[in-house]
Tab-separated table of C-alpha atoms and ligand atoms in Angstrom:
chain	number	residue	atom	x	y	z
A	296	MET	CA	4.924	15.993	10.030
A	297	THR	CA	4.545	13.578	12.696
A	298	ARG	CA	7.101	10.708	12.749
A	299	ILE	CA	6.081	7.538	10.697
A	300	GLN	CA	4.916	4.889	13.310
A	301	HIS	CA	3.502	2.055	10.987
A	302	HIS	CA	5.811	0.596	8.503
A	303	ILE	CA	5.989	-1.943	5.714
A	304	PRO	CA	6.312	-5.397	7.043
A	305	ASP	CA	9.505	-7.421	6.407
A	306	ASP	CA	7.988	-10.003	4.186
A	307	VAL	CA	6.349	-7.431	1.911
A	308	LEU	CA	9.357	-5.356	1.585
A	309	ASP	CA	11.382	-8.418	0.618
A	310	THR	CA	8.957	-9.309	-2.140
A	311	TYR	CA	8.899	-5.912	-3.340
A	312	ARG	CA	12.715	-5.949	-3.635
A	313	THR	CA	12.558	-9.258	-5.784
A	314	GLY	CA	10.209	-7.446	-8.113
A	315	THR	CA	7.382	-10.043	-7.531
A	316	LEU	CA	5.032	-7.978	-5.478
A	317	PRO	CA	1.804	-7.424	-7.434
A	318	HIS	CA	1.670	-3.957	-8.838
A	319	ALA	CA	-1.165	-2.601	-6.634
A	320	PHE	CA	0.927	-3.296	-3.459
A	321	ALA	CA	4.259	-2.268	-5.272
A	322	VAL	CA	2.891	1.210	-5.732
A	323	VAL	CA	1.895	1.428	-1.977
A	324	VAL	CA	5.298	0.253	-0.937
A	325	ALA	CA	6.920	2.821	-3.294
A	326	ALA	CA	4.840	5.586	-2.044
A	327	HIS	CA	5.637	4.784	1.565
A	328	LEU	CA	9.532	4.450	0.755
A	329	SER	CA	9.245	7.892	-0.867
A	330	LEU	CA	7.983	9.233	2.559
A	331	CYS	CA	9.980	6.967	5.113
A	332	ASP	CA	13.705	7.318	5.577
A	333	GLU	CA	13.517	4.364	7.894
A	334	CYS	CA	12.133	1.856	5.285
A	335	ARG	CA	14.343	3.192	2.510
A	336	ALA	CA	17.393	2.602	4.694
A	337	ARG	CA	16.080	-0.976	5.424
A	338	ALA	CA	15.485	-1.752	1.812
A	339	GLU	CA	18.933	-0.276	0.881
A	340	ALA	CA	20.638	-2.428	3.716
A	341	GLN	CA	18.886	-5.561	2.480
A	342	ASP	CA	20.132	-4.966	-1.053
A	343	MET	CA	23.677	-4.472	-0.087
A	344	LEU	CA	23.487	-7.657	2.123
A	345	GLY	CA	22.057	-9.458	-1.026
A	346	GLY	CA	24.839	-8.095	-2.988
A	347	ALA	CA	27.557	-9.164	-0.512
A	348	LEU	CA	26.180	-12.713	-0.235
A	349	LEU	CA	26.359	-13.042	-3.949
A	350	ASP	CA	29.839	-11.944	-4.065
A	351	ARG	CA	30.646	-14.634	-1.706
A	352	THR	CA	28.981	-17.363	-3.963
A	353	GLU	CA	31.223	-16.327	-6.714
A	354	GLY	CA	33.005	-19.440	-7.907
A	355	ALA	CA	31.170	-21.610	-5.212
A	356	ALA	CA	29.150	-24.570	-6.349
A	357	LEU	CA	25.792	-23.134	-7.237
A	358	ALA	CA	23.543	-25.567	-9.065
A	359	PRO	CA	23.837	-24.872	-12.793
A	360	GLY	CA	21.754	-21.747	-13.790
A	361	ALA	CA	21.040	-20.760	-10.130
A	362	ARG	CA	23.644	-18.010	-10.219
A	363	ASP	CA	22.051	-16.580	-13.404
A	364	ARG	CA	18.467	-16.850	-11.938
A	365	LEU	CA	19.684	-15.024	-8.869
A	366	MET	CA	21.114	-12.367	-11.101
A	367	ALA	CA	18.051	-12.026	-13.106
A	368	ALA	CA	15.987	-11.708	-9.981
A	369	LEU	CA	18.261	-9.042	-8.756
A	370	ASP	CA	18.070	-7.366	-12.153
A	371	THR	CA	14.318	-7.070	-11.889
A	372	SER	CA	14.200	-5.291	-8.478
A	373	PRO	CA	12.564	-1.897	-9.067
A	374	PRO	CA	15.018	0.900	-8.503
A	375	PRO	CA	14.530	2.879	-5.051
A	376	PRO	CA	12.150	5.700	-5.825
A	377	PRO	CA	13.894	9.084	-5.544
A	378	PRO	CA	13.406	11.006	-2.218
A	379	GLN	CA	10.435	13.168	-2.500
A	380	ARG	CA	9.478	15.685	0.060
A	381	GLY	CA	6.672	18.280	0.597
A	382	SER	CA	5.320	18.366	-3.053
A	383	GLY	CA	1.682	17.974	-2.292
A	384	VAL	CA	-0.541	15.092	-1.158
A	385	PHE	CA	0.468	12.570	-3.856
A	386	PRO	CA	3.920	11.006	-3.868
A	387	ALA	CA	5.444	10.550	-7.303
A	388	PRO	CA	4.472	6.870	-7.647
A	389	VAL	CA	0.875	7.782	-6.930
A	390	MET	CA	1.149	10.757	-9.304
A	391	ALA	CA	2.255	8.227	-11.940
A	392	GLU	CA	-0.741	6.217	-11.479
A	393	LEU	CA	-2.947	9.254	-11.558
A	394	GLY	CA	-1.179	10.106	-15.128
A	395	GLY	CA	-0.268	13.286	-13.515
A	396	GLN	CA	-3.926	14.277	-13.211
A	397	PRO	CA	-5.936	15.239	-9.940
A	398	PRO	CA	-8.075	12.365	-8.844
A	399	ARG	CA	-11.525	11.696	-10.519
A	400	TRP	CA	-13.455	10.753	-7.521
A	401	ARG	CA	-16.606	8.757	-7.625
A	402	MET	CA	-19.147	9.035	-4.853
A	403	LEU	CA	-19.557	5.883	-2.555
A	404	GLY	CA	-22.168	7.315	-0.125
A	405	GLY	CA	-21.754	9.047	3.279
A	406	GLY	CA	-19.264	11.543	1.635
A	407	ILE	CA	-16.765	8.842	0.965
A	408	ARG	CA	-15.257	8.920	-2.401
A	409	GLN	CA	-12.824	6.578	-4.386
A	410	GLN	CA	-11.082	6.388	-7.522
A	411	ILE	CA	-9.753	3.039	-8.616
A	412	LEU	CA	-6.240	3.389	-9.995
A	413	THR	CA	-5.684	-0.138	-11.191
A	414	SER	CA	-7.351	-3.346	-10.928
A	415	ASP	CA	-6.433	-7.030	-12.084
A	416	GLN	CA	-6.446	-10.532	-10.846
A	417	ASP	CA	-3.383	-9.954	-8.442
A	418	GLY	CA	-5.035	-6.927	-6.728
A	419	SER	CA	-6.645	-3.742	-6.878
A	420	LEU	CA	-5.557	-0.091	-6.051
A	421	ARG	CA	-7.549	2.715	-4.993
A	422	LEU	CA	-7.569	6.177	-3.558
A	423	LEU	CA	-10.047	6.820	-0.792
A	424	TYR	CA	-11.315	10.136	0.359
A	425	ILE	CA	-12.993	9.961	3.855
A	426	PRO	CA	-14.529	13.376	5.295
A	427	PRO	CA	-13.387	14.258	8.826
A	428	GLY	CA	-15.134	12.030	11.460
A	429	LYS	CA	-16.873	9.655	8.823
A	430	ALA	CA	-16.207	6.040	8.981
A	431	VAL	CA	-15.578	3.244	6.394
A	432	PRO	CA	-18.140	0.459	6.877
A	433	GLU	CA	-16.835	-2.166	9.172
A	434	HIS	CA	-15.326	-4.977	7.155
A	435	GLY	CA	-12.910	-7.997	7.487
A	436	HIS	CA	-10.530	-9.188	4.683
A	437	ARG	CA	-10.006	-12.332	2.598
A	438	GLY	CA	-6.382	-11.512	1.681
A	439	LEU	CA	-4.042	-8.815	2.156
A	440	GLU	CA	-4.837	-4.904	2.573
A	441	LEU	CA	-2.302	-2.417	2.663
A	442	THR	CA	-3.588	1.210	3.417
A	443	LEU	CA	-1.129	4.242	3.308
A	444	VAL	CA	-2.312	7.621	4.704
A	445	LEU	CA	-1.508	10.492	2.300
A	446	GLN	CA	-3.609	13.286	4.065
A	447	GLY	CA	-5.234	13.686	7.298
A	448	SER	CA	-5.591	10.533	9.509
A	449	PHE	CA	-7.865	7.533	10.558
A	450	SER	CA	-8.007	5.388	13.449
A	451	ASP	CA	-9.374	1.819	14.107
A	452	SER	CA	-8.907	-1.042	16.659
A	453	GLU	CA	-5.133	-1.272	15.384
A	454	GLY	CA	-4.089	2.208	16.433
A	455	ALA	CA	-4.077	5.737	14.774
A	456	PHE	CA	-2.490	6.389	11.380
A	457	HIS	CA	-1.225	9.595	9.983
A	458	ARG	CA	0.442	10.722	6.693
A	459	GLY	CA	2.974	8.081	5.871
A	460	ASP	CA	1.749	5.369	8.060
A	461	VAL	CA	0.742	1.899	6.648
A	462	GLU	CA	-1.793	-0.266	8.054
A	463	THR	CA	-1.345	-4.006	7.313
A	464	ALA	CA	-4.770	-5.813	7.567
A	465	HIS	CA	-5.400	-9.564	6.687
A	466	ASP	CA	-7.815	-12.208	7.371
A	467	ALA	CA	-7.445	-12.054	11.195
A	468	ILE	CA	-8.369	-8.221	11.277
A	469	ASP	CA	-11.817	-6.833	11.243
A	470	HIS	CA	-11.905	-3.122	11.410
A	471	GLN	CA	-13.974	0.193	10.957
A	472	PRO	CA	-11.453	3.017	10.070
A	473	VAL	CA	-12.892	6.512	11.128
A	474	ALA	CA	-11.222	9.622	9.739
A	475	GLY	CA	-9.662	12.026	12.256
A	476	SER	CA	-10.938	15.517	12.758
A	477	GLY	CA	-9.117	18.097	10.536
A	478	ALA	CA	-8.249	17.619	7.015
A	479	PRO	CA	-10.344	15.000	5.063
A	480	CYS	CA	-8.437	11.462	5.150
A	481	ILE	CA	-6.972	10.579	1.639
A	482	CYS	CA	-5.466	6.961	1.535
A	483	LEU	CA	-4.070	4.731	-1.009
A	484	ALA	CA	-5.166	1.249	-0.494
A	485	ALA	CA	-4.231	-2.009	-2.206
A	486	THR	CA	-6.237	-5.392	-1.746
A	487	ASN	CA	-6.074	-8.583	-3.285
A	488	ALA	CA	-9.477	-10.067	-2.628
A	489	PRO	CA	-12.991	-8.398	-2.077
A	490	LEU	CA	-13.528	-7.144	1.573
A	491	ARG	CA	-16.102	-8.852	3.927
A	492	PHE	CA	-18.821	-6.284	4.819
A	493	GLN	CA	-20.798	-6.922	7.938
A	494	ALA	CA	-23.620	-4.892	6.798
A	495	LEU	CA	-26.053	-5.735	4.260
A	496	VAL	CA	-26.070	-2.139	2.236
A	497	PRO	CA	-22.374	-2.198	1.573
A	498	ARG	CA	-22.462	-5.907	0.752
A	499	LEU	CA	-25.103	-4.949	-1.978
A	500	LEU	CA	-22.950	-2.075	-3.294
A	501	GLN	CA	-19.767	-4.204	-3.546
A	502	PRO	CA	-20.171	-5.352	-7.036
A	503	ILE	CA	-21.036	-1.785	-8.311
A	504	PHE	CA	-18.026	-0.135	-6.629
A	505	ARG	CA	-15.772	-3.166	-6.917
A	506	ILE	CA	-14.574	-2.933	-3.039
B	55	LIG	ZN1	8.567	2.862	6.895
B	56	LIG	ZN1	-9.742	-2.936	5.678
């Protein structure tokens, strides 16, 4: 496996550790952590630092209830996922979303397939299957989009992304991901707002496919 080049941004990892990251994004982070020693070490180091700071506030003048709230926040931190290696395309957190079953793909056109795993007002999570050399229609973002590569690769204006890499896209980024040659690209993507498609046809299909 090529070394992971694109990681979870600090602010997203912080929010994940406090247990307040919406579920769709939390699954992407958990799946990345299961593949990435570097981010897992970062998360553990931050947890230890948090614990040390808390020890030092022992007996200090915290506002009434503040320490309890802090402890409660720490208690809700999701446990780090167990390290998982070489057990197929789908890491454990993704397998859990799939209910242990293989994906049930729905055709999107152009050979691209998707399965929506979860969707609520805080975000939606989907698996995408892009045949080698095929492109996802060019689009922009109204919110945050985190895309984790599980198989194959894709590239766009931000660079090339291989298994384990995460692309973080937001309002400022318009892109047209194109799958690399070789194995079909399978990605896990979380978004918290509908995408902005430049072309008419994908715009018309948006309500149908909930993208
Ligand atoms: Zn990482
Ligand atoms: Zn995007």
